[in-house]
């Protein structure tokens, strides 16, 4: 399974591509950042993010895209831009028919470090170890994007089972 | 000047198209709503909004698009969806090379009613009067989208002069 993880942001969108299945060693395929100039208008920055996402999706053909779920409780200064960048990332994936999964920052931290409250450096250290890299990926947004992809690979079997169970119950009419 | 106004939202995106110039009677060209099903995943809903925006832009060929500026102080439950819907609206306009303007709710209210704190009903009443409609446009999101377009037509001469002044100062190197 190949997953493209996106740590959304208007200034820097971290992107990481990871191959693997739960329970087997993982492989980093690519990592990078889509940057947009802070002096540009928001609409122009969203066009640049769209273009960058299209290039990443074309180049790596992932089977799924995992995007960090944005919360409004975050820093109010940046949260709107983060929500807008994540919208473009989700849009690019969904209109190609790719499944889009959202994972919260604590789900990602818990997946790769065992603690939902781990610090950024700990996440980067575990990403480096799990992907057998020689040095932590930089910038931090890139490490977070790889962590998202890893989280998705490890969580998706459980998520799929859950979704199947919910769908089965819906068919029986026991839940709506 | 033809302006397409967008009152962004995941469930309902209000759209209004107005023709006119500041100081002359305005004409409503079209009004409506892009709806997406609340049970669909956010990524799918963004694809539907993109499709709807493309249809509106193709059908009406506006010269500018005005989108409500989303603030994070708003209702935290809906603000993320609103930010994401607005991102798709801005993206669709900007990648066609259309100028995208953002106006705050109080700028829009002040433009059409004279008060930045006017109630929704007052905005709808003024939109009805200014566009010489027989009844207030429905739903409310549609009236707000028309108000945005009107606000843009009336504010843009001042905005253009300001932007030109800023650009001139930049050239002289007096401001950055």
PDB file of N, CA and C in Angstrom, chain B residues 75-164:
ATOM      1  N   UNK B  75     -18.629  30.673  14.906  1.00  0.00           N
ATOM      2  CA  UNK B  75     -19.031  29.353  15.400  1.00  0.00           C
ATOM      3  C   UNK B  75     -17.967  28.303  15.032  1.00  0.00           C
ATOM      4  N   UNK B  76     -17.308  27.753  16.044  1.00  0.00           N
ATOM      5  CA  UNK B  76     -16.199  26.840  15.765  1.00  0.00           C
ATOM      6  C   UNK B  76     -16.656  25.537  15.116  1.00  0.00           C
ATOM      7  N   UNK B  77     -17.932  25.200  15.279  1.00  0.00           N
ATOM      8  CA  UNK B  77     -18.412  23.950  14.669  1.00  0.00           C
ATOM      9  C   UNK B  77     -18.391  24.022  13.156  1.00  0.00           C
ATOM     10  N   UNK B  78     -18.763  25.195  12.630  1.00  0.00           N
ATOM     11  CA  UNK B  78     -18.939  25.287  11.184  1.00  0.00           C
ATOM     12  C   UNK B  78     -17.783  25.996  10.485  1.00  0.00           C
ATOM     13  N   UNK B  79     -16.895  26.637  11.260  1.00  0.00           N
ATOM     14  CA  UNK B  79     -15.907  27.512  10.624  1.00  0.00           C
ATOM     15  C   UNK B  79     -14.934  26.733   9.735  1.00  0.00           C
ATOM     16  N   UNK B  80     -14.596  25.516  10.108  1.00  0.00           N
ATOM     17  CA  UNK B  80     -13.646  24.757   9.293  1.00  0.00           C
ATOM     18  C   UNK B  80     -14.245  24.432   7.934  1.00  0.00           C
ATOM     19  N   UNK B  81     -15.490  23.980   7.932  1.00  0.00           N
ATOM     20  CA  UNK B  81     -16.159  23.677   6.673  1.00  0.00           C
ATOM     21  C   UNK B  81     -16.301  24.918   5.803  1.00  0.00           C
ATOM     22  N   UNK B  82     -16.592  26.045   6.441  1.00  0.00           N
ATOM     23  CA  UNK B  82     -16.727  27.289   5.700  1.00  0.00           C
ATOM     24  C   UNK B  82     -15.398  27.682   5.075  1.00  0.00           C
ATOM     25  N   UNK B  83     -14.313  27.541   5.842  1.00  0.00           N
ATOM     26  CA  UNK B  83     -12.975  27.864   5.316  1.00  0.00           C
ATOM     27  C   UNK B  83     -12.640  26.957   4.143  1.00  0.00           C
ATOM     28  N   UNK B  84     -12.996  25.679   4.249  1.00  0.00           N
ATOM     29  CA  UNK B  84     -12.671  24.724   3.190  1.00  0.00           C
ATOM     30  C   UNK B  84     -13.491  25.008   1.929  1.00  0.00           C
ATOM     31  N   UNK B  85     -14.777  25.306   2.109  1.00  0.00           N
ATOM     32  CA  UNK B  85     -15.617  25.645   0.947  1.00  0.00           C
ATOM     33  C   UNK B  85     -15.114  26.930   0.289  1.00  0.00           C
ATOM     34  N   UNK B  86     -14.706  27.911   1.095  1.00  0.00           N
ATOM     35  CA  UNK B  86     -14.216  29.171   0.516  1.00  0.00           C
ATOM     36  C   UNK B  86     -12.919  28.934  -0.246  1.00  0.00           C
ATOM     37  N   UNK B  87     -12.090  28.004   0.237  1.00  0.00           N
ATOM     38  CA  UNK B  87     -10.830  27.695  -0.461  1.00  0.00           C
ATOM     39  C   UNK B  87     -11.121  27.170  -1.861  1.00  0.00           C
ATOM     40  N   UNK B  88     -12.116  26.300  -1.984  1.00  0.00           N
ATOM     41  CA  UNK B  88     -12.437  25.732  -3.300  1.00  0.00           C
ATOM     42  C   UNK B  88     -12.990  26.819  -4.223  1.00  0.00           C
ATOM     43  N   UNK B  89     -13.828  27.702  -3.673  1.00  0.00           N
ATOM     44  CA  UNK B  89     -14.380  28.798  -4.488  1.00  0.00           C
ATOM     45  C   UNK B  89     -13.255  29.701  -4.989  1.00  0.00           C
ATOM     46  N   UNK B  90     -12.319  30.064  -4.097  1.00  0.00           N
ATOM     47  CA  UNK B  90     -11.197  30.934  -4.489  1.00  0.00           C
ATOM     48  C   UNK B  90     -10.324  30.254  -5.528  1.00  0.00           C
ATOM     49  N   UNK B  91     -10.063  28.956  -5.305  1.00  0.00           N
ATOM     50  CA  UNK B  91      -9.219  28.188  -6.227  1.00  0.00           C
ATOM     51  C   UNK B  91      -9.809  28.176  -7.640  1.00  0.00           C
ATOM     52  N   UNK B  92     -11.110  27.881  -7.727  1.00  0.00           N
ATOM     53  CA  UNK B  92     -11.755  27.797  -9.044  1.00  0.00           C
ATOM     54  C   UNK B  92     -11.652  29.131  -9.782  1.00  0.00           C
ATOM     55  N   UNK B  93     -11.809  30.244  -9.062  1.00  0.00           N
ATOM     56  CA  UNK B  93     -11.740  31.559  -9.699  1.00  0.00           C
ATOM     57  C   UNK B  93     -10.300  31.891 -10.083  1.00  0.00           C
ATOM     58  N   UNK B  94      -9.373  31.696  -9.156  1.00  0.00           N
ATOM     59  CA  UNK B  94      -7.995  32.152  -9.382  1.00  0.00           C
ATOM     60  C   UNK B  94      -7.315  31.353 -10.488  1.00  0.00           C
ATOM     61  N   UNK B  95      -7.639  30.073 -10.607  1.00  0.00           N
ATOM     62  CA  UNK B  95      -6.936  29.314 -11.655  1.00  0.00           C
ATOM     63  C   UNK B  95      -7.448  29.643 -13.040  1.00  0.00           C
ATOM     64  N   UNK B  96      -8.593  30.348 -13.141  1.00  0.00           N
ATOM     65  CA  UNK B  96      -9.033  30.904 -14.425  1.00  0.00           C
ATOM     66  C   UNK B  96      -8.469  32.295 -14.650  1.00  0.00           C
ATOM     67  N   UNK B  97      -7.684  32.784 -13.704  1.00  0.00           N
ATOM     68  CA  UNK B  97      -7.131  34.123 -13.849  1.00  0.00           C
ATOM     69  C   UNK B  97      -8.095  35.228 -13.438  1.00  0.00           C
ATOM     70  N   UNK B  98      -9.210  34.866 -12.779  1.00  0.00           N
ATOM     71  CA  UNK B  98     -10.156  35.892 -12.329  1.00  0.00           C
ATOM     72  C   UNK B  98      -9.672  36.522 -11.028  1.00  0.00           C
ATOM     73  N   UNK B  99      -9.813  37.847 -10.882  1.00  0.00           N
ATOM     74  CA  UNK B  99      -9.479  38.454  -9.590  1.00  0.00           C
ATOM     75  C   UNK B  99     -10.440  37.955  -8.495  1.00  0.00           C
ATOM     76  N   UNK B 100      -9.880  37.655  -7.334  1.00  0.00           N
ATOM     77  CA  UNK B 100     -10.677  37.175  -6.201  1.00  0.00           C
ATOM     78  C   UNK B 100     -10.583  38.212  -5.090  1.00  0.00           C
ATOM     79  N   UNK B 101     -11.724  38.694  -4.628  1.00  0.00           N
ATOM     80  CA  UNK B 101     -11.725  39.654  -3.527  1.00  0.00           C
ATOM     81  C   UNK B 101     -12.415  39.034  -2.328  1.00  0.00           C
ATOM     82  N   UNK B 102     -11.901  39.342  -1.152  1.00  0.00           N
ATOM     83  CA  UNK B 102     -12.536  38.866   0.079  1.00  0.00           C
ATOM     84  C   UNK B 102     -13.135  40.071   0.798  1.00  0.00           C
ATOM     85  N   UNK B 103     -14.371  39.950   1.221  1.00  0.00           N
ATOM     86  CA  UNK B 103     -15.002  41.014   1.995  1.00  0.00           C
ATOM     87  C   UNK B 103     -15.530  40.409   3.293  1.00  0.00           C
ATOM     88  N   UNK B 104     -15.373  41.145   4.368  1.00  0.00           N
ATOM     89  CA  UNK B 104     -15.862  40.635   5.657  1.00  0.00           C
ATOM     90  C   UNK B 104     -17.373  40.819   5.721  1.00  0.00           C
ATOM     91  N   UNK B 105     -18.043  40.032   6.581  1.00  0.00           N
ATOM     92  CA  UNK B 105     -19.492  40.201   6.742  1.00  0.00           C
ATOM     93  C   UNK B 105     -19.858  41.649   7.101  1.00  0.00           C
ATOM     94  N   UNK B 106     -19.061  42.318   7.943  1.00  0.00           N
ATOM     95  CA  UNK B 106     -19.452  43.698   8.294  1.00  0.00           C
ATOM     96  C   UNK B 106     -19.242  44.660   7.135  1.00  0.00           C
ATOM     97  N   UNK B 107     -18.232  44.428   6.305  1.00  0.00           N
ATOM     98  CA  UNK B 107     -18.064  45.273   5.115  1.00  0.00           C
ATOM     99  C   UNK B 107     -19.278  45.131   4.196  1.00  0.00           C
ATOM    100  N   UNK B 108     -19.744  43.879   4.052  1.00  0.00           N
ATOM    101  CA  UNK B 108     -20.893  43.627   3.174  1.00  0.00           C
ATOM    102  C   UNK B 108     -22.145  44.295   3.733  1.00  0.00           C
ATOM    103  N   UNK B 109     -22.375  44.104   5.034  1.00  0.00           N
ATOM    104  CA  UNK B 109     -23.556  44.719   5.666  1.00  0.00           C
ATOM    105  C   UNK B 109     -23.505  46.234   5.558  1.00  0.00           C
ATOM    106  N   UNK B 110     -22.319  46.804   5.829  1.00  0.00           N
ATOM    107  CA  UNK B 110     -22.171  48.262   5.765  1.00  0.00           C
ATOM    108  C   UNK B 110     -22.407  48.754   4.344  1.00  0.00           C
ATOM    109  N   UNK B 111     -21.935  47.981   3.358  1.00  0.00           N
ATOM    110  CA  UNK B 111     -22.090  48.416   1.964  1.00  0.00           C
ATOM    111  C   UNK B 111     -23.555  48.490   1.567  1.00  0.00           C
ATOM    112  N   UNK B 112     -24.352  47.486   1.941  1.00  0.00           N
ATOM    113  CA  UNK B 112     -25.733  47.465   1.433  1.00  0.00           C
ATOM    114  C   UNK B 112     -26.753  48.111   2.368  1.00  0.00           C
ATOM    115  N   UNK B 113     -26.441  48.198   3.686  1.00  0.00           N
ATOM    116  CA  UNK B 113     -27.435  48.788   4.607  1.00  0.00           C
ATOM    117  C   UNK B 113     -26.940  50.067   5.268  1.00  0.00           C
ATOM    118  N   UNK B 114     -25.635  50.332   5.184  1.00  0.00           N
ATOM    119  CA  UNK B 114     -25.093  51.495   5.889  1.00  0.00           C
ATOM    120  C   UNK B 114     -24.626  51.176   7.291  1.00  0.00           C
ATOM    121  N   UNK B 115     -24.946  49.955   7.792  1.00  0.00           N
ATOM    122  CA  UNK B 115     -24.487  49.566   9.123  1.00  0.00           C
ATOM    123  C   UNK B 115     -23.806  48.204   9.089  1.00  0.00           C
ATOM    124  N   UNK B 116     -22.608  48.127   9.641  1.00  0.00           N
ATOM    125  CA  UNK B 116     -21.865  46.875   9.683  1.00  0.00           C
ATOM    126  C   UNK B 116     -22.473  45.857  10.627  1.00  0.00           C
ATOM    127  N   UNK B 117     -23.469  46.301  11.418  1.00  0.00           N
ATOM    128  CA  UNK B 117     -24.086  45.370  12.359  1.00  0.00           C
ATOM    129  C   UNK B 117     -25.538  45.071  12.023  1.00  0.00           C
ATOM    130  N   UNK B 118     -25.902  45.293  10.768  1.00  0.00           N
ATOM    131  CA  UNK B 118     -27.295  45.059  10.353  1.00  0.00           C
ATOM    132  C   UNK B 118     -27.661  43.579  10.500  1.00  0.00           C
ATOM    133  N   UNK B 119     -28.957  43.337  10.706  1.00  0.00           N
ATOM    134  CA  UNK B 119     -29.446  41.962  10.800  1.00  0.00           C
ATOM    135  C   UNK B 119     -29.615  41.375   9.387  1.00  0.00           C
ATOM    136  N   UNK B 120     -29.702  40.029   9.356  1.00  0.00           N
ATOM    137  CA  UNK B 120     -29.843  39.330   8.076  1.00  0.00           C
ATOM    138  C   UNK B 120     -31.056  39.825   7.273  1.00  0.00           C
ATOM    139  N   UNK B 121     -32.186  40.046   7.981  1.00  0.00           N
ATOM    140  CA  UNK B 121     -33.416  40.448   7.296  1.00  0.00           C
ATOM    141  C   UNK B 121     -33.247  41.810   6.625  1.00  0.00           C
ATOM    142  N   UNK B 122     -32.491  42.688   7.306  1.00  0.00           N
ATOM    143  CA  UNK B 122     -32.260  44.030   6.753  1.00  0.00           C
ATOM    144  C   UNK B 122     -31.400  43.935   5.476  1.00  0.00           C
ATOM    145  N   UNK B 123     -30.388  43.072   5.521  1.00  0.00           N
ATOM    146  CA  UNK B 123     -29.534  42.855   4.345  1.00  0.00           C
ATOM    147  C   UNK B 123     -30.392  42.338   3.194  1.00  0.00           C
ATOM    148  N   UNK B 124     -31.229  41.342   3.477  1.00  0.00           N
ATOM    149  CA  UNK B 124     -32.083  40.759   2.433  1.00  0.00           C
ATOM    150  C   UNK B 124     -33.027  41.814   1.866  1.00  0.00           C
ATOM    151  N   UNK B 125     -33.591  42.675   2.742  1.00  0.00           N
ATOM    152  CA  UNK B 125     -34.515  43.721   2.288  1.00  0.00           C
ATOM    153  C   UNK B 125     -33.805  44.699   1.351  1.00  0.00           C
ATOM    154  N   UNK B 126     -32.564  45.085   1.715  1.00  0.00           N
ATOM    155  CA  UNK B 126     -31.831  46.033   0.877  1.00  0.00           C
ATOM    156  C   UNK B 126     -31.403  45.396  -0.452  1.00  0.00           C
ATOM    157  N   UNK B 127     -31.013  44.133  -0.406  1.00  0.00           N
ATOM    158  CA  UNK B 127     -30.654  43.426  -1.648  1.00  0.00           C
ATOM    159  C   UNK B 127     -31.868  43.413  -2.588  1.00  0.00           C
ATOM    160  N   UNK B 128     -33.029  43.114  -2.019  1.00  0.00           N
ATOM    161  CA  UNK B 128     -34.269  43.076  -2.795  1.00  0.00           C
ATOM    162  C   UNK B 128     -34.530  44.435  -3.447  1.00  0.00           C
ATOM    163  N   UNK B 129     -34.343  45.509  -2.661  1.00  0.00           N
ATOM    164  CA  UNK B 129     -34.600  46.849  -3.170  1.00  0.00           C
ATOM    165  C   UNK B 129     -33.556  47.246  -4.221  1.00  0.00           C
ATOM    166  N   UNK B 130     -32.270  47.022  -3.894  1.00  0.00           N
ATOM    167  CA  UNK B 130     -31.199  47.479  -4.791  1.00  0.00           C
ATOM    168  C   UNK B 130     -31.237  46.764  -6.141  1.00  0.00           C
ATOM    169  N   UNK B 131     -31.687  45.502  -6.120  1.00  0.00           N
ATOM    170  CA  UNK B 131     -31.736  44.739  -7.375  1.00  0.00           C
ATOM    171  C   UNK B 131     -33.140  44.788  -7.988  1.00  0.00           C
ATOM    172  N   UNK B 132     -34.024  45.540  -7.375  1.00  0.00           N
ATOM    173  CA  UNK B 132     -35.414  45.703  -7.842  1.00  0.00           C
ATOM    174  C   UNK B 132     -36.092  44.342  -8.066  1.00  0.00           C
ATOM    175  N   UNK B 133     -36.003  43.489  -7.021  1.00  0.00           N
ATOM    176  CA  UNK B 133     -36.626  42.165  -7.098  1.00  0.00           C
ATOM    177  C   UNK B 133     -38.034  42.251  -6.531  1.00  0.00           C
ATOM    178  N   UNK B 134     -38.881  41.281  -6.891  1.00  0.00           N
ATOM    179  CA  UNK B 134     -40.256  41.314  -6.388  1.00  0.00           C
ATOM    180  C   UNK B 134     -40.365  40.738  -4.986  1.00  0.00           C
ATOM    181  N   UNK B 135     -39.411  39.843  -4.641  1.00  0.00           N
ATOM    182  CA  UNK B 135     -39.431  39.250  -3.294  1.00  0.00           C
ATOM    183  C   UNK B 135     -37.988  39.004  -2.876  1.00  0.00           C
ATOM    184  N   UNK B 136     -37.723  38.913  -1.571  1.00  0.00           N
ATOM    185  CA  UNK B 136     -36.346  38.653  -1.134  1.00  0.00           C
ATOM    186  C   UNK B 136     -35.859  37.323  -1.679  1.00  0.00           C
ATOM    187  N   UNK B 137     -34.607  37.262  -2.157  1.00  0.00           N
ATOM    188  CA  UNK B 137     -34.085  35.993  -2.662  1.00  0.00           C
ATOM    189  C   UNK B 137     -33.974  34.971  -1.526  1.00  0.00           C
ATOM    190  N   UNK B 138     -34.245  33.725  -1.843  1.00  0.00           N
ATOM    191  CA  UNK B 138     -34.146  32.655  -0.840  1.00  0.00           C
ATOM    192  C   UNK B 138     -33.289  31.539  -1.384  1.00  0.00           C
ATOM    193  N   UNK B 139     -32.602  30.720  -0.564  1.00  0.00           N
ATOM    194  CA  UNK B 139     -32.489  30.893   0.889  1.00  0.00           C
ATOM    195  C   UNK B 139     -31.591  32.072   1.259  1.00  0.00           C
ATOM    196  N   UNK B 140     -31.415  32.297   2.541  1.00  0.00           N
ATOM    197  CA  UNK B 140     -30.673  33.465   3.026  1.00  0.00           C
ATOM    198  C   UNK B 140     -29.256  33.501   2.455  1.00  0.00           C
ATOM    199  N   UNK B 141     -28.632  32.330   2.264  1.00  0.00           N
ATOM    200  CA  UNK B 141     -27.261  32.290   1.732  1.00  0.00           C
ATOM    201  C   UNK B 141     -27.208  32.937   0.343  1.00  0.00           C
ATOM    202  N   UNK B 142     -28.316  32.793  -0.401  1.00  0.00           N
ATOM    203  CA  UNK B 142     -28.359  33.362  -1.747  1.00  0.00           C
ATOM    204  C   UNK B 142     -28.403  34.884  -1.656  1.00  0.00           C
ATOM    205  N   UNK B 143     -29.182  35.417  -0.701  1.00  0.00           N
ATOM    206  CA  UNK B 143     -29.242  36.866  -0.514  1.00  0.00           C
ATOM    207  C   UNK B 143     -27.872  37.393  -0.103  1.00  0.00           C
ATOM    208  N   UNK B 144     -27.193  36.663   0.770  1.00  0.00           N
ATOM    209  CA  UNK B 144     -25.857  37.085   1.209  1.00  0.00           C
ATOM    210  C   UNK B 144     -24.864  37.093   0.051  1.00  0.00           C
ATOM    211  N   UNK B 145     -24.986  36.139  -0.850  1.00  0.00           N
ATOM    212  CA  UNK B 145     -24.078  36.071  -1.999  1.00  0.00           C
ATOM    213  C   UNK B 145     -24.306  37.274  -2.921  1.00  0.00           C
ATOM    214  N   UNK B 146     -25.581  37.662  -3.088  1.00  0.00           N
ATOM    215  CA  UNK B 146     -25.884  38.852  -3.900  1.00  0.00           C
ATOM    216  C   UNK B 146     -25.334  40.109  -3.217  1.00  0.00           C
ATOM    217  N   UNK B 147     -25.476  40.172  -1.886  1.00  0.00           N
ATOM    218  CA  UNK B 147     -24.955  41.322  -1.130  1.00  0.00           C
ATOM    219  C   UNK B 147     -23.438  41.424  -1.304  1.00  0.00           C
ATOM    220  N   UNK B 148     -22.755  40.288  -1.313  1.00  0.00           N
ATOM    221  CA  UNK B 148     -21.303  40.269  -1.532  1.00  0.00           C
ATOM    222  C   UNK B 148     -20.943  40.841  -2.896  1.00  0.00           C
ATOM    223  N   UNK B 149     -21.698  40.430  -3.904  1.00  0.00           N
ATOM    224  CA  UNK B 149     -21.427  40.913  -5.263  1.00  0.00           C
ATOM    225  C   UNK B 149     -21.659  42.430  -5.334  1.00  0.00           C
ATOM    226  N   UNK B 150     -22.748  42.897  -4.709  1.00  0.00           N
ATOM    227  CA  UNK B 150     -23.049  44.339  -4.700  1.00  0.00           C
ATOM    228  C   UNK B 150     -21.928  45.093  -3.975  1.00  0.00           C
ATOM    229  N   UNK B 151     -21.541  44.569  -2.810  1.00  0.00           N
ATOM    230  CA  UNK B 151     -20.470  45.174  -2.023  1.00  0.00           C
ATOM    231  C   UNK B 151     -19.207  45.292  -2.876  1.00  0.00           C
ATOM    232  N   UNK B 152     -18.912  44.253  -3.630  1.00  0.00           N
ATOM    233  CA  UNK B 152     -17.691  44.275  -4.438  1.00  0.00           C
ATOM    234  C   UNK B 152     -17.767  45.348  -5.530  1.00  0.00           C
ATOM    235  N   UNK B 153     -18.919  45.428  -6.188  1.00  0.00           N
ATOM    236  CA  UNK B 153     -19.078  46.430  -7.254  1.00  0.00           C
ATOM    237  C   UNK B 153     -18.911  47.843  -6.680  1.00  0.00           C
ATOM    238  N   UNK B 154     -19.461  48.073  -5.500  1.00  0.00           N
ATOM    239  CA  UNK B 154     -19.404  49.406  -4.910  1.00  0.00           C
ATOM    240  C   UNK B 154     -18.060  49.729  -4.284  1.00  0.00           C
ATOM    241  N   UNK B 155     -17.412  48.704  -3.734  1.00  0.00           N
ATOM    242  CA  UNK B 155     -16.135  48.965  -3.059  1.00  0.00           C
ATOM    243  C   UNK B 155     -14.952  48.954  -4.012  1.00  0.00           C
ATOM    244  N   UNK B 156     -15.070  48.243  -5.144  1.00  0.00           N
ATOM    245  CA  UNK B 156     -13.859  47.999  -5.932  1.00  0.00           C
ATOM    246  C   UNK B 156     -13.174  49.250  -6.486  1.00  0.00           C
ATOM    247  N   UNK B 157     -13.901  50.322  -6.847  1.00  0.00           N
ATOM    248  CA  UNK B 157     -13.143  51.498  -7.324  1.00  0.00           C
ATOM    249  C   UNK B 157     -12.179  51.998  -6.243  1.00  0.00           C
ATOM    250  N   UNK B 158     -12.667  52.078  -4.988  1.00  0.00           N
ATOM    251  CA  UNK B 158     -11.821  52.534  -3.881  1.00  0.00           C
ATOM    252  C   UNK B 158     -10.668  51.558  -3.670  1.00  0.00           C
ATOM    253  N   UNK B 159     -10.966  50.262  -3.719  1.00  0.00           N
ATOM    254  CA  UNK B 159      -9.917  49.257  -3.511  1.00  0.00           C
ATOM    255  C   UNK B 159      -8.848  49.357  -4.593  1.00  0.00           C
ATOM    256  N   UNK B 160      -9.291  49.549  -5.836  1.00  0.00           N
ATOM    257  CA  UNK B 160      -8.326  49.641  -6.933  1.00  0.00           C
ATOM    258  C   UNK B 160      -7.407  50.843  -6.749  1.00  0.00           C
ATOM    259  N   UNK B 161      -8.013  51.996  -6.340  1.00  0.00           N
ATOM    260  CA  UNK B 161      -7.191  53.190  -6.125  1.00  0.00           C
ATOM    261  C   UNK B 161      -6.178  52.936  -5.016  1.00  0.00           C
ATOM    262  N   UNK B 162      -6.625  52.270  -3.953  1.00  0.00           N
ATOM    263  CA  UNK B 162      -5.714  51.977  -2.836  1.00  0.00           C
ATOM    264  C   UNK B 162      -4.577  51.080  -3.302  1.00  0.00           C
ATOM    265  N   UNK B 163      -4.947  50.020  -4.052  1.00  0.00           N
ATOM    266  CA  UNK B 163      -3.917  49.085  -4.525  1.00  0.00           C
ATOM    267  C   UNK B 163      -2.914  49.784  -5.443  1.00  0.00           C
ATOM    268  N   UNK B 164      -3.430  50.694  -6.282  1.00  0.00           N
ATOM    269  CA  UNK B 164      -2.531  51.417  -7.180  1.00  0.00           C
ATOM    270  C   UNK B 164      -1.584  52.310  -6.386  1.00  0.00           C
TER     271      UNK B 164
END
